[in-house]
Tab-separated table of C-alpha atoms in Angstrom:
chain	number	residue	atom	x	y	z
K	1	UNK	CA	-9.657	35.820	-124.571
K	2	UNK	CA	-10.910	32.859	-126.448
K	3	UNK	CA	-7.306	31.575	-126.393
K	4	UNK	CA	-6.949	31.763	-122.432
K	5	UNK	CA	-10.968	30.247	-121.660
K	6	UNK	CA	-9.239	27.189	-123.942
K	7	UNK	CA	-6.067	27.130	-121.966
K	8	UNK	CA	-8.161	27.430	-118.552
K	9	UNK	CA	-10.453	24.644	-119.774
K	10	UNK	CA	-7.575	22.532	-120.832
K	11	UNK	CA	-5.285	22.819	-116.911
K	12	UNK	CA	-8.931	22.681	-115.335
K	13	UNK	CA	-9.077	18.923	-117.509
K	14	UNK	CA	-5.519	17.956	-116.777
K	15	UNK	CA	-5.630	18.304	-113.029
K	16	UNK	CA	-9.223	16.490	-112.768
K	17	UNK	CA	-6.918	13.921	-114.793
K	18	UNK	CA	-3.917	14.069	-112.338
K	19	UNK	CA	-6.547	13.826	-109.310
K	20	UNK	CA	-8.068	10.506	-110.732
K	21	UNK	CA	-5.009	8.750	-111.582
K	22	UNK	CA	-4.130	9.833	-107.775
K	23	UNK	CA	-7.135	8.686	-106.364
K	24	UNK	CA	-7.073	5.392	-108.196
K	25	UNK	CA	-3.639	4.865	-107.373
K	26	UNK	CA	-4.434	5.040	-103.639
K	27	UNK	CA	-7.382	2.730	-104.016
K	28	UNK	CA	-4.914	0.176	-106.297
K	29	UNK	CA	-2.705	0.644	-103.702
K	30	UNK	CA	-5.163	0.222	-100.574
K	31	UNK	CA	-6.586	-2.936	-102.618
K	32	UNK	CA	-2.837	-4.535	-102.543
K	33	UNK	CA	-2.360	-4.095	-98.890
K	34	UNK	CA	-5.451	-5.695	-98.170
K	35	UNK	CA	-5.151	-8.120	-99.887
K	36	UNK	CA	-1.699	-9.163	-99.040
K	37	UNK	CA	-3.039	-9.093	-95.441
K	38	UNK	CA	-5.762	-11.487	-96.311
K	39	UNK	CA	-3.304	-13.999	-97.905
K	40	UNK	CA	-1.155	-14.023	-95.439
K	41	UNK	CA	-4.365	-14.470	-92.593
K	42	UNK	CA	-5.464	-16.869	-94.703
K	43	UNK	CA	-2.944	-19.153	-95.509
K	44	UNK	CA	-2.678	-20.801	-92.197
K	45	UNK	CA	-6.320	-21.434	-92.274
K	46	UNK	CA	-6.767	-24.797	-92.996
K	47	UNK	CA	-10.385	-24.856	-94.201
K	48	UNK	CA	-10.083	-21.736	-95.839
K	49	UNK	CA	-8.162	-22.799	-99.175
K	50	UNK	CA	-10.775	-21.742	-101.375
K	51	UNK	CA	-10.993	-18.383	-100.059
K	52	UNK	CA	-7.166	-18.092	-99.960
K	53	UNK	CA	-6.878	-19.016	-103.689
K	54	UNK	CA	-9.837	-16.470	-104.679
K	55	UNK	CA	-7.894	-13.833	-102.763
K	56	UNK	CA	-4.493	-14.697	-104.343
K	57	UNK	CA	-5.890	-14.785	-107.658
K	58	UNK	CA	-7.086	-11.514	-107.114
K	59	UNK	CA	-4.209	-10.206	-105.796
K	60	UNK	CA	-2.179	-11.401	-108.611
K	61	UNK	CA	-4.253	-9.939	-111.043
K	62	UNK	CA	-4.096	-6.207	-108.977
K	63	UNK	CA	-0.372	-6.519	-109.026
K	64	UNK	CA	-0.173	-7.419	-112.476
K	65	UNK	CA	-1.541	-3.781	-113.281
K	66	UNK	CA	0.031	-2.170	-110.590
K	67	UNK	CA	3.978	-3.392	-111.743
K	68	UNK	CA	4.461	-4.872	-108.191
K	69	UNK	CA	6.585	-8.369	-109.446
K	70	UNK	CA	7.330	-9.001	-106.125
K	71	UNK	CA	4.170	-9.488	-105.054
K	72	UNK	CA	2.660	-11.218	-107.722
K	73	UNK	CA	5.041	-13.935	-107.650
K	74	UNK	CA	4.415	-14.566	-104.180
K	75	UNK	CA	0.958	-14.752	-104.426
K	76	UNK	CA	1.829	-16.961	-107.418
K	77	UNK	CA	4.309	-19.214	-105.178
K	78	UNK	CA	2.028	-19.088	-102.069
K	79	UNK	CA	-0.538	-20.846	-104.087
K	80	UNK	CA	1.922	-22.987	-105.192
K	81	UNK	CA	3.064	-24.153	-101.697
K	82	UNK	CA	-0.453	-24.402	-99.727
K	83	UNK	CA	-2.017	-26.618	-102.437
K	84	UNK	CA	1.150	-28.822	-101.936
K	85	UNK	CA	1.114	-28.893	-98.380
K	86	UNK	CA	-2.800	-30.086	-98.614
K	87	UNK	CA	-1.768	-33.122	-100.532
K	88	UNK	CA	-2.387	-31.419	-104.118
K	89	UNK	CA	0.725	-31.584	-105.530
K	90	UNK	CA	-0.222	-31.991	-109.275
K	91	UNK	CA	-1.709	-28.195	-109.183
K	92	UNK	CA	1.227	-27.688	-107.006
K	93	UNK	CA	3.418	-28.351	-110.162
K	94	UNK	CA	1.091	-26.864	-112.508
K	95	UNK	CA	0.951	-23.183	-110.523
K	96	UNK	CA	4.965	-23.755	-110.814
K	97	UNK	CA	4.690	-24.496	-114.443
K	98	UNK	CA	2.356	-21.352	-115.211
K	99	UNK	CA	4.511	-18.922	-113.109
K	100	UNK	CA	7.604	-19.618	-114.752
K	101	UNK	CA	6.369	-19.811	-118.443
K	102	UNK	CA	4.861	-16.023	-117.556
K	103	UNK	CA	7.898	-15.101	-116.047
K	104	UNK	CA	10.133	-16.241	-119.061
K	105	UNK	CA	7.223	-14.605	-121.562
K	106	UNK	CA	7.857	-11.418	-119.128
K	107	UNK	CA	11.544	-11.831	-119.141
K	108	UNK	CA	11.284	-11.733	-115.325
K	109	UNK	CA	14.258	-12.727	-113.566
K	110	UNK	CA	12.894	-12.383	-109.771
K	111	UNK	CA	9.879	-14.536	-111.565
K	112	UNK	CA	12.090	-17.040	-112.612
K	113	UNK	CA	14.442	-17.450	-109.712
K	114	UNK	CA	10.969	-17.074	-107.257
K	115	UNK	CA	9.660	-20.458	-109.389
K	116	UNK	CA	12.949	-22.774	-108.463
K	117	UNK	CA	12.694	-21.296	-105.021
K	118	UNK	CA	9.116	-22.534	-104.642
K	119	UNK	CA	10.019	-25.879	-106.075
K	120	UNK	CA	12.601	-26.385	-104.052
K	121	UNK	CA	10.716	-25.953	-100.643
K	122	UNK	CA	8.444	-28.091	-101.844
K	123	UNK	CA	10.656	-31.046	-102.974
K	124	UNK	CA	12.497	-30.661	-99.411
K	125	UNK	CA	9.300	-30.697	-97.879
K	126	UNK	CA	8.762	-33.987	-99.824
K	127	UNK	CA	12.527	-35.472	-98.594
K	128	UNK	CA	13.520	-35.338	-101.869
K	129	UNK	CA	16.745	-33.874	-100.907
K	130	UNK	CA	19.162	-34.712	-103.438
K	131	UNK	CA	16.406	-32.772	-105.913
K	132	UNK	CA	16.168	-29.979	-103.273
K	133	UNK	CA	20.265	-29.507	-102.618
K	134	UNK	CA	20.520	-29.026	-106.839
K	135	UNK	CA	17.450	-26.419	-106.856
K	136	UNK	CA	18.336	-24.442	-103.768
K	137	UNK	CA	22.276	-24.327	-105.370
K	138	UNK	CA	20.410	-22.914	-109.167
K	139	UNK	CA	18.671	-20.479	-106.610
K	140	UNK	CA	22.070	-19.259	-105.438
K	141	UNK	CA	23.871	-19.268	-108.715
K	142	UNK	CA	20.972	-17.497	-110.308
K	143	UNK	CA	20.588	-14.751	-107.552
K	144	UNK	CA	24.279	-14.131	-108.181
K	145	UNK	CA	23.804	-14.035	-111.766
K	146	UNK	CA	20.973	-11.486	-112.069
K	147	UNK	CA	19.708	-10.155	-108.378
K	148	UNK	CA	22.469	-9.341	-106.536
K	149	UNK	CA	20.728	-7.556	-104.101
K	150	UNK	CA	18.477	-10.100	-103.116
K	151	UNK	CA	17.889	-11.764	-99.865
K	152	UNK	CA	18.221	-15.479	-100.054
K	153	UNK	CA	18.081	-16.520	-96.277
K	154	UNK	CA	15.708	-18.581	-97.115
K	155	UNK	CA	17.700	-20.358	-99.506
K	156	UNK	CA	20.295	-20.837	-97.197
K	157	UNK	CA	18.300	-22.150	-94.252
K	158	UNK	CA	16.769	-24.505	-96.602
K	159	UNK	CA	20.084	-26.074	-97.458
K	160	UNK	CA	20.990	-26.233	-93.957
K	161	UNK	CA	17.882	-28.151	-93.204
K	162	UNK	CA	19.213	-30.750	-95.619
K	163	UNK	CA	22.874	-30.595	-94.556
K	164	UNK	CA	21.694	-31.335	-90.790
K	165	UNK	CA	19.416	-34.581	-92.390
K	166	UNK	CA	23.018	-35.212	-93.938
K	167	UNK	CA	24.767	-35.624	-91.088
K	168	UNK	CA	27.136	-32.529	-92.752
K	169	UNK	CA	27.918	-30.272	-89.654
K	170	UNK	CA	30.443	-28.245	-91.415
K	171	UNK	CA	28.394	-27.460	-94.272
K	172	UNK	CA	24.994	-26.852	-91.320
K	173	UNK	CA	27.423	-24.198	-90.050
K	174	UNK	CA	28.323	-22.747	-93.465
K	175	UNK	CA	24.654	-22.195	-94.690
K	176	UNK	CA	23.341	-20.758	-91.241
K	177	UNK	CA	26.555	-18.133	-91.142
K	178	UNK	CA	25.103	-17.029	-94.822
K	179	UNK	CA	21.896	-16.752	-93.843
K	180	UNK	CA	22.768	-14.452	-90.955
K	181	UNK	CA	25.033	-11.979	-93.238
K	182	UNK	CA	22.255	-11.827	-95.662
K	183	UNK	CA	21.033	-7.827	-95.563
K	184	UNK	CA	17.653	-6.796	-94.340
K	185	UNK	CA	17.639	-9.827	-93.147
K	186	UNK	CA	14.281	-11.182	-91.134
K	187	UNK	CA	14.131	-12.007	-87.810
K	188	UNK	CA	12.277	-15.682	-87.931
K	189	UNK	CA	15.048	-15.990	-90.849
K	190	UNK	CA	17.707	-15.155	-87.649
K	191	UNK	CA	15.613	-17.401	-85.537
K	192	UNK	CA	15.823	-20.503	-87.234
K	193	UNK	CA	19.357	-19.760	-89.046
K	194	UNK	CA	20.853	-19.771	-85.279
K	195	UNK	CA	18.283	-22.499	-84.559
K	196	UNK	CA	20.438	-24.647	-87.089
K	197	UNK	CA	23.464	-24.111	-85.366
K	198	UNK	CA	22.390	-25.693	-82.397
K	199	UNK	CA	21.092	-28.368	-84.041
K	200	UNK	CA	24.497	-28.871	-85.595
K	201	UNK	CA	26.345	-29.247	-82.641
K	202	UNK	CA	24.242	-32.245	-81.975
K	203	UNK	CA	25.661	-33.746	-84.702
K	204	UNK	CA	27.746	-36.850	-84.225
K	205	UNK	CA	27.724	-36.780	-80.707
K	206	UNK	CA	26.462	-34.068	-78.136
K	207	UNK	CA	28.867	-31.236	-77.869
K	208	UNK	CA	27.393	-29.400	-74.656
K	209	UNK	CA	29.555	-26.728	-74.832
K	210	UNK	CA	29.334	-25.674	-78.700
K	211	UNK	CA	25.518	-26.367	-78.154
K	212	UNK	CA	25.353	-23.732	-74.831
K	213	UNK	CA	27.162	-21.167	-76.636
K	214	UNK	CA	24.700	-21.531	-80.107
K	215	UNK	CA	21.949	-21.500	-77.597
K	216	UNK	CA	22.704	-18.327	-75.595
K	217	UNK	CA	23.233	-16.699	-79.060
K	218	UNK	CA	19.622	-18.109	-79.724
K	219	UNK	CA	18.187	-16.841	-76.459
K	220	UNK	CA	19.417	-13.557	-76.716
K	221	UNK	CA	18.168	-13.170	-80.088
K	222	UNK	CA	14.659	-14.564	-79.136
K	223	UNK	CA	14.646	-11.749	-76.536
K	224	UNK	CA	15.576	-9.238	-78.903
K	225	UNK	CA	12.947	-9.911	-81.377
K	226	UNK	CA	10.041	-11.450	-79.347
K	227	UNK	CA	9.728	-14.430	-81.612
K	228	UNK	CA	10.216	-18.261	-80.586
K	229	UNK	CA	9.450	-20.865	-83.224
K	230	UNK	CA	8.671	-24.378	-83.070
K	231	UNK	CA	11.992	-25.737	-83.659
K	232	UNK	CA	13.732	-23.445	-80.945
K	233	UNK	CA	11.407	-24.717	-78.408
K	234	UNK	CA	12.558	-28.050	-79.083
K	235	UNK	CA	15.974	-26.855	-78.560
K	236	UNK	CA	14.686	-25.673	-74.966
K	237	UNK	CA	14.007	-29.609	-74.261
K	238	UNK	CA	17.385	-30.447	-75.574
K	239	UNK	CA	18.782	-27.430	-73.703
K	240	UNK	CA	17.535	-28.887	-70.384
K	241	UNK	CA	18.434	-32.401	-71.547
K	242	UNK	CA	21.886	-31.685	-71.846
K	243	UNK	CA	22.502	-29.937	-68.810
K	244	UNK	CA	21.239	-32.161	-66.775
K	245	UNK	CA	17.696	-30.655	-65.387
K	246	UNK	CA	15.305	-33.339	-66.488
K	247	UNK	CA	12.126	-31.255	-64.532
K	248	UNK	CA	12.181	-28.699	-66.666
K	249	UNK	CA	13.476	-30.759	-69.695
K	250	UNK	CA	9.715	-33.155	-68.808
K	251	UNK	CA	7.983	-30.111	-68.187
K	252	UNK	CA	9.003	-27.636	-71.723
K	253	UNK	CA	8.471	-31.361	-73.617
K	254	UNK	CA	5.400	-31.655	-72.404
K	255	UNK	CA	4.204	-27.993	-73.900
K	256	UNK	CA	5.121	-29.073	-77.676
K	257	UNK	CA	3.184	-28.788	-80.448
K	258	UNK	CA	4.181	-31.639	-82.484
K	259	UNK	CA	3.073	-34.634	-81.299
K	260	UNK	CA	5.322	-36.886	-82.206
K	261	UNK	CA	8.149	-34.289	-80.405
K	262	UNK	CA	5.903	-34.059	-77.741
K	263	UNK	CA	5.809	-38.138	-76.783
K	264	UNK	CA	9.400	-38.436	-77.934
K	265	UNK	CA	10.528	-36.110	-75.338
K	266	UNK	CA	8.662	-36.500	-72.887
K	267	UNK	CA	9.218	-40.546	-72.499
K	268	UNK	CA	13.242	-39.683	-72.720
K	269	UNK	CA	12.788	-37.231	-69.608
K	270	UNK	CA	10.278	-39.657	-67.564
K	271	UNK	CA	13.231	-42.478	-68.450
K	272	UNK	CA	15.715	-39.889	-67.509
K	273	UNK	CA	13.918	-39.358	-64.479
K	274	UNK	CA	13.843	-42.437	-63.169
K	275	UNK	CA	9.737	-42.760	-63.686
K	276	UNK	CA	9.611	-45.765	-65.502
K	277	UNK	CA	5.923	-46.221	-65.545
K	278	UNK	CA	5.124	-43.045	-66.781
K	279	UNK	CA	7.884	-43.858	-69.467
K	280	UNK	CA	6.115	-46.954	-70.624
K	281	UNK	CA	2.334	-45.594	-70.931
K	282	UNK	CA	3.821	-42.678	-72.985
K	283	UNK	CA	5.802	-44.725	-75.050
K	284	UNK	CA	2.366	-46.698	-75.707
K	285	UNK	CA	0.556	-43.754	-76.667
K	286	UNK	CA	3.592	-42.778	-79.106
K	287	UNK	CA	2.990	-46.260	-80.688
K	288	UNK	CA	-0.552	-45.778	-80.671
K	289	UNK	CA	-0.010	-42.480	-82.564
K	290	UNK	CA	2.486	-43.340	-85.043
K	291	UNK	CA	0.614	-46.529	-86.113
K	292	UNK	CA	-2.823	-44.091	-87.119
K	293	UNK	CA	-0.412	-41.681	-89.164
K	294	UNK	CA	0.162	-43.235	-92.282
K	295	UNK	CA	2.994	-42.525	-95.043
K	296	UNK	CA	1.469	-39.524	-97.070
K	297	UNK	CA	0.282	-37.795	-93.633
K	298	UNK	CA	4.068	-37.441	-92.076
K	299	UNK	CA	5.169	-36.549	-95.365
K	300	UNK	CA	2.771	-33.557	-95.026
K	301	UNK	CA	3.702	-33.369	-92.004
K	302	UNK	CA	7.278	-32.707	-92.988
K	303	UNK	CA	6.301	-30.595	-95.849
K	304	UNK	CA	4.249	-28.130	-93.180
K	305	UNK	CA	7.358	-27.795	-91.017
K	306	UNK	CA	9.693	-26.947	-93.894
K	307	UNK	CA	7.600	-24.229	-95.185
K	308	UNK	CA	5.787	-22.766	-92.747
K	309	UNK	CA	8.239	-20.205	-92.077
K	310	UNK	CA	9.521	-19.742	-96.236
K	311	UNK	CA	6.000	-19.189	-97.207
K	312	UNK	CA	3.970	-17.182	-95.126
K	313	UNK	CA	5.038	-16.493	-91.339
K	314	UNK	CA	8.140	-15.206	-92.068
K	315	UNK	CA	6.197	-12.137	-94.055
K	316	UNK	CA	3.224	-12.138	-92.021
K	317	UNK	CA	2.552	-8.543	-90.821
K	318	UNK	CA	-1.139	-9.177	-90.686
C-alpha cells in the first residue's frame, strides 16, 4: 500500500513537473515572438534606438536559453546594422567583433557566416565595394561549406548591387538569377532580385526591349505579392521614360521618396517635356539640396538603402 501512495506521490510530482516545463515553455516561447515583433517595429524607428537595443538585448538573452541561433544572431546583427546606419560605426564593429568571438567559442557556424554577412552589408553600405565583393564571396563559399540549406538571396542581391555600380551587366544578371532559385525564397528578396535585372539592362546604353521584358516580369510579380519597394518605383519613372510617356514619367517622379530621385527625375521629365522653366527652378532646388547634405549624410544615406531590405523589412511580419 505504502509502495503504491509512494508511486502515486511520485507520477502526481512528475506531471506537476511536465506541466511547468510546458507552461514555461509557452511563456519562453510567447516572450520570443514578442519580442521579435518589437525589434522588427522598432528598428525603423528612428528615435527609438535605445528602446530597440534594450529589446534586442533582451531578446538575445531569451534565445540564448531557448537554443533559437537563428534568432539570436539576428538580433545580434540587427544591432549591428542600425547603430551603423546612425553614424555609430565603431559599436557597429564592436557588436560584429562580440558576435563572432561567441559564435567561434559556440562553434556556431550560422553565427559565424551571419557575422561576415552583417559586415558585408555594412561595408557596401559604406561603398567600400572591393571589401564588400570579397565578404559577400566568403559568405557564399562558407554557406557551401557548412549550411547547405541556407538561403543566401541576400547575399546574392548584395553582389548584384555592386556588379550594377560596376558597370558588370553579365555578372548583375548572374547574381539576380541566383537569388531567384534560392528556396523559400522571400518575396521583397524576388522584388528587388528582378528589380536588378532591370536595372541591368540600363547598363551601357538603354536596351528598351530587354528592360520591358525584366519589367513585366517585375510587374507581375509585384501583383502577385502586393509589395513595391523603393527601387521598383524608380523603375516605374524609367519605365515611362523609356517608352516615351513623359506625363506619367513627371507625374510617378514626382511621388518618390528619395529626394535626390525625386528632383533628378522630375527635372529630366519637365526637360523632356519641353517645360523648361519648370526644369530650371527644380534643378535649383536639387542644387540647393545637395549643397546642405554633406559627405557622411549621403553615405548614410547609401548605407539606409542597402540595408533596409537585408536587415529588417524583408522579415518584418509585425
Amino acid at each position: 500500500m505504502n509502495r503504491r501512495l509512494k508511486y502515486r506521490k511520485w507520477m502526481a510530482c512528475l506531471c506537476l513537473l511536465w506541466a511547468s516545463l510546458s507552461i514555461t515553455a509557452q511563456v519562453k516561447t510567447a516572450d520570443i515572438e514578442q519580442l521579435r515583433k518589437d525589434m522588427y517595429r522598432l528598428f525603423s524607428k528612428p528615435d527609438s534606438i535605445q528602446q530597440f537595443l534594450q529589446v534586442t538585448d533582451q531578446l538575445k538573452e531569451v534565445s540564448k536559453q531557448a537554443n533559437n541561433e537563428e534568432l539570436l544572431y539576428k538580433a545580434w546583427a540587427n544591432q549591428a546594422i542600425l547603430l551603423s546606419s546612425r553614424g555609430k560605426r565603431q559599436q557597429a564593429q564592436d557588436i560584429i567583433k562580440d558576435m563572432s568571438e561567441y559564435a567561434r567559442k559556440s562553434d556556431s557556424k550560422y553565427g559565424l557566416f551571419t557575422a561576415t554577412q552583417t559586415n558585408a552589408h555594412i561595408t557596401s553600405g559604406l561603398l567600400m565595394e572591393d571589401e564588400a565583393e570579397e565578404l559577400f564571396l566568403q559568405c557564399i563559399s562558407y554557406k557551401e561549406q557548412y549550411l547547405p540549406n541556407l538561403n543566401i538571396a541576400s547575399i546574392y542581391i548584395g553582389l548584384a548591387k555592386i556588379y550594377h555600380n560596376k558597370k558588370k551587366k553579365d555578372k548583375v544578371l548572374e547574381m539576380a538569377d541566383k537569388a531567384l532559385h534560392e528556396p523559400d525564397l522571400l518575396p521583397e528578396h524576388r522584388i528587388q532580385a528582378l528589380s536588378h535585372k532591370c536595372m541591368a539592362a540600363l547598363i551601357g546604353y538603354d536596351n528598351k526591349e530587354e528592360f520591358n521584358r525584366y519589367y513585366a516580369e517585375l510587374d507581375k510579380a509585384r501583383k502577385e505579392t502586393g509589395i513595391s519597394l523603393s527601387l521598383s518605383r524608380r523603375l516605374d519613372v524609367y519605365h515611362a521614360e523609356l517608352n516615351g510617356d513623359y506625363e506619367t514619367m513627371l507625374a510617378l517622379a514626382q511621388k518618390l521618396n528619395n529626394q535626390s530621385d525625386k528632383f533628378k527625375m522630375s527635372g529630366k521629365a519637365y526637360r523632356l517635356l519641353g517645360r523648361w522653366e519648370e526644369a530650371y527652378h527644380t534643378q535649383v532646388a536639387y542644387k540647393k539640396y545637395s549643397d546642405s547634405i554633406n559627405s557622411a549624410e549621403a553615405r548614410n544615406n547609401a548605407l539606409n538603402q542597402s540595408l533596409a531590405l537585408d536587415a529588417a523589412r524583408a522579415e518584418n511580419a509585425a
